[in-house]
Short mmCIF file of C-alpha atoms in Angstrom, two decimals:
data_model
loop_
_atom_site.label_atom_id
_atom_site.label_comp_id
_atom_site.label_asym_id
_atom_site.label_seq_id
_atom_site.Cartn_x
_atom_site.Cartn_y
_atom_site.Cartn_z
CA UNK V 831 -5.05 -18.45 73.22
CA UNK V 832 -5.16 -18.20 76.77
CA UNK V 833 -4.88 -14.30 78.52
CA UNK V 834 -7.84 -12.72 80.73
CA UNK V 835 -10.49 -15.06 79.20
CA UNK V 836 -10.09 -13.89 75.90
CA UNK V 837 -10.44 -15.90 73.02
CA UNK V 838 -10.06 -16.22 68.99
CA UNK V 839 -13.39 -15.81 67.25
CA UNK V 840 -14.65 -18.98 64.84
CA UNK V 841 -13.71 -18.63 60.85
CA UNK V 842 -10.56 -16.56 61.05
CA UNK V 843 -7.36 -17.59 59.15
CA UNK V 844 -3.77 -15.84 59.32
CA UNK V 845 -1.00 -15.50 57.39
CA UNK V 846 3.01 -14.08 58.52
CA UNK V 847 3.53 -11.60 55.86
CA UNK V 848 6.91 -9.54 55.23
CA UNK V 849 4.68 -6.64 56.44
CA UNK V 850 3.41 -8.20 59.17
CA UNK V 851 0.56 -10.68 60.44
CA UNK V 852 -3.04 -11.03 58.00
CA UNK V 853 -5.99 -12.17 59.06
CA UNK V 854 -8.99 -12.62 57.59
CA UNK V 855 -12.32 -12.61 59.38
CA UNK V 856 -13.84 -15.05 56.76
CA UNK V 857 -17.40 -14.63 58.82
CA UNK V 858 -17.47 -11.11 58.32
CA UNK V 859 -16.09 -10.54 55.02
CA UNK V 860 -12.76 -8.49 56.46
CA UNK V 861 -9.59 -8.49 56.55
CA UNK V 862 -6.59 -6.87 58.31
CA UNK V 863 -2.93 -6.16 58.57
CA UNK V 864 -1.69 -5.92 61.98
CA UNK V 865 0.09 -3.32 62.69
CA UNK V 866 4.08 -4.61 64.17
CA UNK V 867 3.34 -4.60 68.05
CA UNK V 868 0.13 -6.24 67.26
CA UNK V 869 1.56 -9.09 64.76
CA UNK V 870 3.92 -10.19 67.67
CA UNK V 871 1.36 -10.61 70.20
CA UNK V 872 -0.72 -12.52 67.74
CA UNK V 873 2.56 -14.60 67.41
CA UNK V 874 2.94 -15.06 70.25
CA UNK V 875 -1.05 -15.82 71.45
CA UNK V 876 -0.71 -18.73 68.30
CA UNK V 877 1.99 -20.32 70.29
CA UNK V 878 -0.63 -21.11 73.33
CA UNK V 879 1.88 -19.87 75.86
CA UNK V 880 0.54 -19.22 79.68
CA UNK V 881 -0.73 -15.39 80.02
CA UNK V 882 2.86 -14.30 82.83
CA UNK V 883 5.17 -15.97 79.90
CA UNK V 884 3.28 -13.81 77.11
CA UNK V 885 3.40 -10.30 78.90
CA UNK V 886 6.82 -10.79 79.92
CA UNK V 887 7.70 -11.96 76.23
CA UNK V 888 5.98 -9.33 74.64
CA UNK V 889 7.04 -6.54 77.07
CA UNK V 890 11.09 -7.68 76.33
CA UNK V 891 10.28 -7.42 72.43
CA UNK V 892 8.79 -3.95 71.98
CA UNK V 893 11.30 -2.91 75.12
CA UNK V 894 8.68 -1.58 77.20
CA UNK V 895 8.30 -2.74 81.16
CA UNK V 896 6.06 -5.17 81.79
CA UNK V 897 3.34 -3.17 83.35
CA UNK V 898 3.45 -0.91 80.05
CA UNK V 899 3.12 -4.53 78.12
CA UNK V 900 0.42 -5.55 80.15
CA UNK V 901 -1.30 -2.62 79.41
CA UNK V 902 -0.30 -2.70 75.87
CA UNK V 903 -1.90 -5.97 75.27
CA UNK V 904 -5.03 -5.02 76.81
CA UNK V 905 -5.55 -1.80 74.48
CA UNK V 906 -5.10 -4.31 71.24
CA UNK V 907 -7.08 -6.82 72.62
CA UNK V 908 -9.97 -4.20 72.81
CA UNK V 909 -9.42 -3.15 69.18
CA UNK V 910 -9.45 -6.97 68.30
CA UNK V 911 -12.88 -7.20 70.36
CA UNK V 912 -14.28 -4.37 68.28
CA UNK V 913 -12.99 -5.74 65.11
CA UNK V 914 -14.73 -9.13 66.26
CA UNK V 915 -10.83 -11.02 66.12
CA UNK V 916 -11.55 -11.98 70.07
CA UNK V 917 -14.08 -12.29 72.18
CA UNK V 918 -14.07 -11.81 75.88
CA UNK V 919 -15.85 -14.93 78.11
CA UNK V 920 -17.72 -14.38 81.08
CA UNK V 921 -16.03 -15.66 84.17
CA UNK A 783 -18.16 -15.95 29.71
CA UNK A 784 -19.40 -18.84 31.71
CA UNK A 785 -18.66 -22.57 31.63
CA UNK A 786 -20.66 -25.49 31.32
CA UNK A 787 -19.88 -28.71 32.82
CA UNK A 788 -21.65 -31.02 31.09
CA UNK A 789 -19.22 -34.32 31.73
CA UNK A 790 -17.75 -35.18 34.87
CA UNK A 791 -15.41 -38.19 33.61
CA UNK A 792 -12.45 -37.62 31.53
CA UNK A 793 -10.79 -40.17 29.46
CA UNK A 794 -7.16 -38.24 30.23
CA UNK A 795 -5.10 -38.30 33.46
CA UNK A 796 -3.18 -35.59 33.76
CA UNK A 797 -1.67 -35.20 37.19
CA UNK A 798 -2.24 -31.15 37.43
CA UNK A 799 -6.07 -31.32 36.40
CA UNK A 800 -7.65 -29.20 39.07
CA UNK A 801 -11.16 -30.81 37.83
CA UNK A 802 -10.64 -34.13 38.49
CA UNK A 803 -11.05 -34.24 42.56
CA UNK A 804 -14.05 -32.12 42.46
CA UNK A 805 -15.75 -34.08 39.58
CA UNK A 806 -15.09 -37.05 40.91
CA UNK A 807 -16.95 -36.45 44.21
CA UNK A 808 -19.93 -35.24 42.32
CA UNK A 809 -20.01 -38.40 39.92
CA UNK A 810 -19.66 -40.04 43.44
CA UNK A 811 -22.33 -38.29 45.24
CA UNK A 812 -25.12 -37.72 42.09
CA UNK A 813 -24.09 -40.83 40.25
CA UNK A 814 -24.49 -38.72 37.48
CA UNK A 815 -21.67 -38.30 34.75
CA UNK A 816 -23.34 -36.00 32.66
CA UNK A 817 -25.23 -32.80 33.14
CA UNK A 818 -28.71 -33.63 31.13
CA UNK A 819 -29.99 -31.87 28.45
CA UNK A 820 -33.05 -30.80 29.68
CA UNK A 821 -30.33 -28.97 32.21
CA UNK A 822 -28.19 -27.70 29.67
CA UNK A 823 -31.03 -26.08 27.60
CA UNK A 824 -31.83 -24.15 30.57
CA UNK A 825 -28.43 -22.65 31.04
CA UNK A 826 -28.70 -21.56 27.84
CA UNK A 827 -32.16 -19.40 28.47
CA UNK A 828 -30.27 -18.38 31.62
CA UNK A 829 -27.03 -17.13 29.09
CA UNK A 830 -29.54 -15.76 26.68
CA UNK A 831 -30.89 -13.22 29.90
CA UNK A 832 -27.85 -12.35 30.54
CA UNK A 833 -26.80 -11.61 27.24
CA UNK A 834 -23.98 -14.47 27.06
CA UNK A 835 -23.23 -14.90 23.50
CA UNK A 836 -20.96 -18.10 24.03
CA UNK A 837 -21.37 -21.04 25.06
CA UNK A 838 -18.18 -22.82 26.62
CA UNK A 839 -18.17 -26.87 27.20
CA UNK A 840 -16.01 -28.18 29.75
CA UNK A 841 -15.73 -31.25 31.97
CA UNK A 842 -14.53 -33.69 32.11
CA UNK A 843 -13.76 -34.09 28.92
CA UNK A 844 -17.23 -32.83 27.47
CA UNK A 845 -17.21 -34.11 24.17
CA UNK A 846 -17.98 -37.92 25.81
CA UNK A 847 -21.16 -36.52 26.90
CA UNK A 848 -23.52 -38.87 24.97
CA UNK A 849 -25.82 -36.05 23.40
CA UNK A 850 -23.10 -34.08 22.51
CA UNK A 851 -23.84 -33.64 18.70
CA UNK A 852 -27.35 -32.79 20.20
CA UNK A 853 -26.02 -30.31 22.26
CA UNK A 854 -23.67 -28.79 19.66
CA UNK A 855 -26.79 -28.54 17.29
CA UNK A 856 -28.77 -26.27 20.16
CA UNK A 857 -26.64 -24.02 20.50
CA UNK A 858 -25.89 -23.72 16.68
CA UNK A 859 -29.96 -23.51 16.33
CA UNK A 860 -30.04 -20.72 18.94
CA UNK A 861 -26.95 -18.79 17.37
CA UNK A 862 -24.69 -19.07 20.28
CA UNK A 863 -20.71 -19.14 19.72
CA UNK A 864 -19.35 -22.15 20.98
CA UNK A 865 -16.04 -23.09 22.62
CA UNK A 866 -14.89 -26.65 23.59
CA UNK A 867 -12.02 -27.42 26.43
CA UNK A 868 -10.61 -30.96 25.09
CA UNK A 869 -8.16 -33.30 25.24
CA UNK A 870 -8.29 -33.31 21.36
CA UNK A 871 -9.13 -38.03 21.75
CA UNK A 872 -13.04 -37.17 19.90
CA UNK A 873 -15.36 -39.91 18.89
CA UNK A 874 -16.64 -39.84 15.31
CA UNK A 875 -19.60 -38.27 16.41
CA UNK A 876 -18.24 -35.40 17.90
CA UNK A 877 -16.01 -34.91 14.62
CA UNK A 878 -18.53 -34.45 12.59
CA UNK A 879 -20.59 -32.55 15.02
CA UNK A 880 -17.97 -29.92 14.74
CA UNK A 881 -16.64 -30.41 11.02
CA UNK A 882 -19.09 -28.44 9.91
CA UNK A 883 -18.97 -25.63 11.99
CA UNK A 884 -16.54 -22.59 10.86
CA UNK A 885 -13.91 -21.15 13.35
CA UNK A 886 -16.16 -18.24 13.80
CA UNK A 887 -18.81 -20.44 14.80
CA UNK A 888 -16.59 -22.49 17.44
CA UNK A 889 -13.32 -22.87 18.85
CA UNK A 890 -11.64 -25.13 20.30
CA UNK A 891 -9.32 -25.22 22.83
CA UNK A 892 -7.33 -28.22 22.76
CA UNK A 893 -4.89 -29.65 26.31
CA UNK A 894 -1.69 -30.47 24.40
CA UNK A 895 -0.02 -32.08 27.19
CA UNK A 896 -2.61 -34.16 28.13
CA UNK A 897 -1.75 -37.30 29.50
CA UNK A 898 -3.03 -39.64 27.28
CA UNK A 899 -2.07 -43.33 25.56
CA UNK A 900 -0.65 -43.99 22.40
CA UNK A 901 -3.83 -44.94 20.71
CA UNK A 902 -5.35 -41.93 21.84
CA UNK A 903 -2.55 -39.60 20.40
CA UNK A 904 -3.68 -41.16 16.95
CA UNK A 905 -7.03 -40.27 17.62
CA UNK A 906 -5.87 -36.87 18.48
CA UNK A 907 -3.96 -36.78 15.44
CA UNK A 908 -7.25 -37.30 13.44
CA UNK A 909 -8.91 -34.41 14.91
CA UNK A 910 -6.32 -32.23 14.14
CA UNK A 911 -6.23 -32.68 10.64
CA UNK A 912 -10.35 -32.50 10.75
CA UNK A 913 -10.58 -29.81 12.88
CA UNK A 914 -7.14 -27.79 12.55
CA UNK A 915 -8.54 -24.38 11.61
CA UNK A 916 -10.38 -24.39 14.83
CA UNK A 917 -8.05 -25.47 17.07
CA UNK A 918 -6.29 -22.86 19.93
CA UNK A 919 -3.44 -24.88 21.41
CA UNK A 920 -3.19 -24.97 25.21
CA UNK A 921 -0.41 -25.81 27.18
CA UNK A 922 -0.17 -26.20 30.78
CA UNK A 923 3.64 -25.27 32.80
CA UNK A 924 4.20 -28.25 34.96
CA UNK A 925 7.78 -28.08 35.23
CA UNK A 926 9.57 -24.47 35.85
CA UNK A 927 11.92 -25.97 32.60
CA UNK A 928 9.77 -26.54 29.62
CA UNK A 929 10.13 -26.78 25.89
CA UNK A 930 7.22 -25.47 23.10
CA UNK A 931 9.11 -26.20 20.68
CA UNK A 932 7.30 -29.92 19.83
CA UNK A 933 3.88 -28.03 20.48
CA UNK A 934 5.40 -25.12 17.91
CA UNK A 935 5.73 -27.65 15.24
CA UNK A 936 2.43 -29.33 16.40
CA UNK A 937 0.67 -26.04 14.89
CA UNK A 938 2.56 -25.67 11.96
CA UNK A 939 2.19 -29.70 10.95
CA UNK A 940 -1.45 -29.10 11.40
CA UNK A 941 -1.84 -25.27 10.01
CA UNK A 942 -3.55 -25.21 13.86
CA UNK A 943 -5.09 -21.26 15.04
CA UNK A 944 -1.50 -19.93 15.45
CA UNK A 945 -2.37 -19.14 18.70
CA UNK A 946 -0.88 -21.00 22.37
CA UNK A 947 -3.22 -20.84 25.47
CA UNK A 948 -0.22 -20.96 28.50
CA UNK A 949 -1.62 -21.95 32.08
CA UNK A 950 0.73 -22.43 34.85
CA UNK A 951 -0.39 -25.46 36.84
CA UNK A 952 -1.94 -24.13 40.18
CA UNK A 953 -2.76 -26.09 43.30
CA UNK A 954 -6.29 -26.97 44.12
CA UNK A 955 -7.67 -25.47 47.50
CA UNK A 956 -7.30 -28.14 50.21
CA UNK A 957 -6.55 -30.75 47.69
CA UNK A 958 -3.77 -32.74 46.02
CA UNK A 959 -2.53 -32.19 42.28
CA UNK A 960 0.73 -31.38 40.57
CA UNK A 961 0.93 -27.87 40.54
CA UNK A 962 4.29 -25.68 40.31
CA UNK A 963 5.71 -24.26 43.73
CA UNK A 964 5.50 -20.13 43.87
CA UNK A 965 9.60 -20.59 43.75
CA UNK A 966 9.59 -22.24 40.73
CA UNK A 967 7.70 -19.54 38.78
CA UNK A 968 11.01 -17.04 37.88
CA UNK A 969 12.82 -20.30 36.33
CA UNK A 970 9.61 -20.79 34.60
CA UNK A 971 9.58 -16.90 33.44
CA UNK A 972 12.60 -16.92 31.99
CA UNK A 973 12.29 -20.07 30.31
CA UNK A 974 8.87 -18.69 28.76
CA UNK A 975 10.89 -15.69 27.78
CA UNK A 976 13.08 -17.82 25.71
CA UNK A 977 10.63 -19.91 24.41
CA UNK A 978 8.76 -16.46 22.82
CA UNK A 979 11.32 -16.18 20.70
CA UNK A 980 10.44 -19.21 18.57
CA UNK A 981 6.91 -18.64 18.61
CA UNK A 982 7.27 -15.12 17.77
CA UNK A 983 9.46 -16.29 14.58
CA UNK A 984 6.36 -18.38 12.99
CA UNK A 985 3.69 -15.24 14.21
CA UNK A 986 2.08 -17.71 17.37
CA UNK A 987 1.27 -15.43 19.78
CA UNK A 988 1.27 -16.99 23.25
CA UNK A 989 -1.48 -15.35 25.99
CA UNK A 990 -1.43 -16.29 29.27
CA UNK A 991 -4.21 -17.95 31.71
CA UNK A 992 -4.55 -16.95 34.96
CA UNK A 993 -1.71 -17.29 37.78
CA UNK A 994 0.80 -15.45 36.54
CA UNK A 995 2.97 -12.64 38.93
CA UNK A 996 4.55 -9.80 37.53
CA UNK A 997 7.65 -10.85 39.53
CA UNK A 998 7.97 -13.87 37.84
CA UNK A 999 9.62 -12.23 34.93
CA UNK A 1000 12.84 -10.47 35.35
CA UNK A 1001 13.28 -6.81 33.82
CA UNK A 1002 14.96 -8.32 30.48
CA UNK A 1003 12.70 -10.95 30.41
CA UNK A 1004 9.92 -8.72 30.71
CA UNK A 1005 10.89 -6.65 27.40
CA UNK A 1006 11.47 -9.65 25.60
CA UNK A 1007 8.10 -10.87 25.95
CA UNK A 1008 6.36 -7.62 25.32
CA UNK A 1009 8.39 -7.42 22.11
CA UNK A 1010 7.07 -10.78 21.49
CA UNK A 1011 3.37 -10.02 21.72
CA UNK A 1012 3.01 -11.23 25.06
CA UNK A 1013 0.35 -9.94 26.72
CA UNK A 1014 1.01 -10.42 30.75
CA UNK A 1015 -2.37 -9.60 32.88
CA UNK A 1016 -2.19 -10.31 36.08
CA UNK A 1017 -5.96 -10.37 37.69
CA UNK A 1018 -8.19 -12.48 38.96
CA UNK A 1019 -11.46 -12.21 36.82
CA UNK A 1020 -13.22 -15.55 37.36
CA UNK A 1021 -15.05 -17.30 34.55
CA UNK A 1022 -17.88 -18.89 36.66
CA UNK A 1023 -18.18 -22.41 36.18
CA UNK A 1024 -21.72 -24.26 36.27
CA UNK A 1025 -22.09 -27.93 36.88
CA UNK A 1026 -24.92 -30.01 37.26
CA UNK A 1027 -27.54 -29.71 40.16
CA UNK A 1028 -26.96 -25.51 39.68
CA UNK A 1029 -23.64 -25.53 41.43
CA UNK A 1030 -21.95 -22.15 40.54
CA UNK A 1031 -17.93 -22.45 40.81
CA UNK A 1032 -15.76 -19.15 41.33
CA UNK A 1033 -13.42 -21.98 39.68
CA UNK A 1034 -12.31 -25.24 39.60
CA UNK A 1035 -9.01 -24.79 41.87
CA UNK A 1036 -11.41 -22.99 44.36
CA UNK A 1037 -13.93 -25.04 44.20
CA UNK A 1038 -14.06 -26.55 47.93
CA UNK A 1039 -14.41 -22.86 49.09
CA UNK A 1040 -16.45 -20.46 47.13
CA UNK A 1041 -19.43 -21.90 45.20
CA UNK A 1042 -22.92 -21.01 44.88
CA UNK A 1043 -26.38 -22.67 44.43
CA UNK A 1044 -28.71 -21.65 42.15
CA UNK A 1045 -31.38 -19.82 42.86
CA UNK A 1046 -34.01 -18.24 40.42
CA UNK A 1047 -33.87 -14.65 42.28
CA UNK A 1048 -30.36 -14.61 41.24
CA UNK A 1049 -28.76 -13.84 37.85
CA UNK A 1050 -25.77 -15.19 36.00
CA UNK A 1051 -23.54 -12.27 37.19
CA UNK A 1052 -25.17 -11.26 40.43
CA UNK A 1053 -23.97 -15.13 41.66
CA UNK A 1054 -20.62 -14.56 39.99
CA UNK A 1055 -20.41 -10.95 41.48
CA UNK A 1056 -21.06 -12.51 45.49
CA UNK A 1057 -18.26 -14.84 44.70
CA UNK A 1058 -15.83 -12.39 43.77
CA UNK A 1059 -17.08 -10.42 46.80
CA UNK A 1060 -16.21 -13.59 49.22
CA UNK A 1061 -12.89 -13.78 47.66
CA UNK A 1062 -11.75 -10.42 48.32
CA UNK A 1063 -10.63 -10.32 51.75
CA UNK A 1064 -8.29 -12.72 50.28
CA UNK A 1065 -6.75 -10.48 48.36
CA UNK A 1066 -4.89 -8.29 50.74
CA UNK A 1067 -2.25 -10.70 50.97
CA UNK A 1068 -0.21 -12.33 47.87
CA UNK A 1069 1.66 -15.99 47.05
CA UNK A 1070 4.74 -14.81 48.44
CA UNK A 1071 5.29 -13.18 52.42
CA UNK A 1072 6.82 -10.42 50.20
CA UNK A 1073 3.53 -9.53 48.02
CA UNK A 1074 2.21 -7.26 50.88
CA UNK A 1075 5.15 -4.34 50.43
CA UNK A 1076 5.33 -5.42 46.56
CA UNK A 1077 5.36 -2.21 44.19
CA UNK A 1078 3.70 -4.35 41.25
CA UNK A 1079 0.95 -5.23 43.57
CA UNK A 1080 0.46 -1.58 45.22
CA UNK A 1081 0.22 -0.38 41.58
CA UNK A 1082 -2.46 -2.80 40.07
CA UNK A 1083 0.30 -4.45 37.69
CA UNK A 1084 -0.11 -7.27 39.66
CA UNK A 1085 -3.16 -8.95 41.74
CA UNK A 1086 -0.54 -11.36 43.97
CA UNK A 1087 -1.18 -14.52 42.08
CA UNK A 1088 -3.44 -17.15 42.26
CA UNK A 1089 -5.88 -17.11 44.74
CA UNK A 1090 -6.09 -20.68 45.50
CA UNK A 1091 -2.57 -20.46 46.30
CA UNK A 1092 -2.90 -17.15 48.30
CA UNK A 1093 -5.24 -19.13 50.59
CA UNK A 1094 -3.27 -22.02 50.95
CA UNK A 1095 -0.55 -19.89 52.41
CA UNK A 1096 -2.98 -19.39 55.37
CA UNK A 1097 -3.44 -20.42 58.57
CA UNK A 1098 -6.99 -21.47 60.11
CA UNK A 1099 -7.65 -20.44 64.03
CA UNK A 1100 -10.01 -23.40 66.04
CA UNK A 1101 -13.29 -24.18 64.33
CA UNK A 1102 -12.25 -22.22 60.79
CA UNK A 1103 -11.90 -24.15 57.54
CA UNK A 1104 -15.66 -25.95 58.46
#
């Protein structure tokens, strides 16, 4: 992953499920189902693509200007950072 | 119910044993095949706290473990129930170790498509007729097309415990064996359903190991077999496995991943209780991309499958899988 110095936490594994992305936080004993907007950015963060290519992919899926994707992203990157997913790096 | 694994060598090779990586890493890193007695005895104080009435020998093959007629004699001396996992090739001494023991006192369940040689099928062959009225047949699906019918007559040549123990053959977590593919299991559903019909005829009732999916078996399929006194379950309830330096095993195919040491504070079912905990995460998702919006699986009718497979469907992210 490479957007706004955030990165995967260790000991997570994911699977692409009919109903979306799972991951399981093996560290901390949790597990989620991401919801559809966030299984595509997850997608999308696996395939290491540079930050411009992912907002601009990302925006065109869920149909949404890319401002509105930008923004997007950064609201389920936050939920990821509370649910320990992704950590943010100091610059 | 726990397991004992008192032998880690086998004198079988079948290609879907989900033992035979793990045991042969410990033989290489102990250098010890067998678990000692002195070892075994206290398991059996640790069963009696926790009010485990049966004690259940695996390996390995266990019956090569060279104080195995000592062994049997413990537990018979301290009144526990024993059960054997075998490939059916026993020395003389383990014979008559077990002769004299009634099928209330001991069962034991006997790999019939164990890959053995042709001298050891005649060894098999005496056991049978020694040991017949205490042996449960178990069979192992390695192929989605299978016949019962030769393991059918098996029990009826031998007046065998008209009973047939069906596994599926799962993969081992992170390792190789011969295990069926998640595609293959409706073939191997309604094959099973077909094969009931026979074993139903001469009153064998066949129940199923773990690893089976509700989905496997299609709506006609599924009657048959209940009409047949098939029991499906579809869960996930771990028999904990115990090997030698106090390793504690959720199981064998998920052994790499979820294992406990021993440690006095700890009981028999407190250790197997914090492995089932670790697993559960796990169990959100299923064996097939579909399991997640599955009905069966919503409802409790089915858990998703076998876990080992589950988590081999899974990706790791950078320094997971250590």
């Amino acid at each position: 992953m490479n957007i706004w110095n955030y990165s995967f936490t260790n000991n997570l594994y994911w699977v692409n499920d009919r109903n979306g992305v799972v991951v399981v936080d093996e560290q901390h004993q949790q597990s989620y189902l991401l919801g559809s907007s966030e299984s595509i950015l997850w997608r999308l963060l696996i395939i290491h693509i540079d930050s411009d290519a992912i907002i601009r992919r990302f925006s065109a899926i869920i149909s949404v200007s890319e401002d509105e994707g930008k923004g997007k992203i950064l609201s389920i990157l936050s939920k990821w950072e509370k649910n320990n997913l992704v950590e943010h790096g100091n610059d | 119910m726990t397991n004992l694994i008192i032998s880690n060598i086998c004198n079988a090779n079948c290609d879907f044993c989900f033992a035979s990586s793990f045991l042969h890493e410990r033989e290489n890193h102990s250098k010890q095949k067998f678990m000692s007695f002195d070892e075994i005895r206290s398991y059996v104080h640790l069963f009696d706290q926790a009010d485990i009435h049966d004690i259940r020998l695996l390996g390995g093959e266990p019956t090569l473990h060279p104080a195995f007629d000592e062994i049997i004699a413990f537990a018979k001396a301290n009144s526990k129930h024993i059960t054997i996992f075998t490939n059916g090739c026993l020395s003389e001494i383990a014979l008559a170790a077990l002769e004299n023991l009634s099928p209330d006192e001991c069962a034991i369940i006997m790999n019939m498509n164990a890959k053995i040689s042709q001298e050891q099928i005649r060894t098999r062959e005496k056991t049978l007729i020694r040991l017949g009225d205490k042996v449960i047949s178990g069979y192992t699906i390695t192929q989605p097309v299978f016949s019962l019918d030769s393991l059918i007559q098996t029990i009826l040549d031998y007046n065998l415990q008209r009973i047939v123990r069906l596994g599926l053959s799962l993969p081992i977590f992170s390792k190789k064996n011969k295990a069926l593919h998640p595609k293959q299991f409706p073939v191997a559903g309604h094959c099973l359903a077909q094969q009931s019909f026979t074993a139903f005829q001469y009153g064998i009732q066949i129940e199923p190991d773990c690893g089976f999916v509700r989905c496997m078996f299609s709506e006609d399929d599924f009657q048959i077999l209940k009409k047949h006194d098939f029991h499906y379950v579809s869960c996930c309830s771990p028999v904990i496995d115990i090997c030698s330096e106090g390793h504690f095993l959720h199981c064998f195919a998920l052994s790499e991943k979820f294992y406990e040491k021993y440690h006095e504070s700890m009981g028999i079912h407190e250790i197997r209780e914090n492995l089932i905990e670790r697993t559960n995460p796990w169990q959100i998702s299923g064996i097939y991309p579909e399991c997640g919006t599955c009905l069966y699986k919503r409802s409790g009718e089915c858990c998703g499958g076998c876990l080992s497979m589950i988590l081999n469907r899974f990706h790791p992210i950078g320094n997971s899988g250590n």
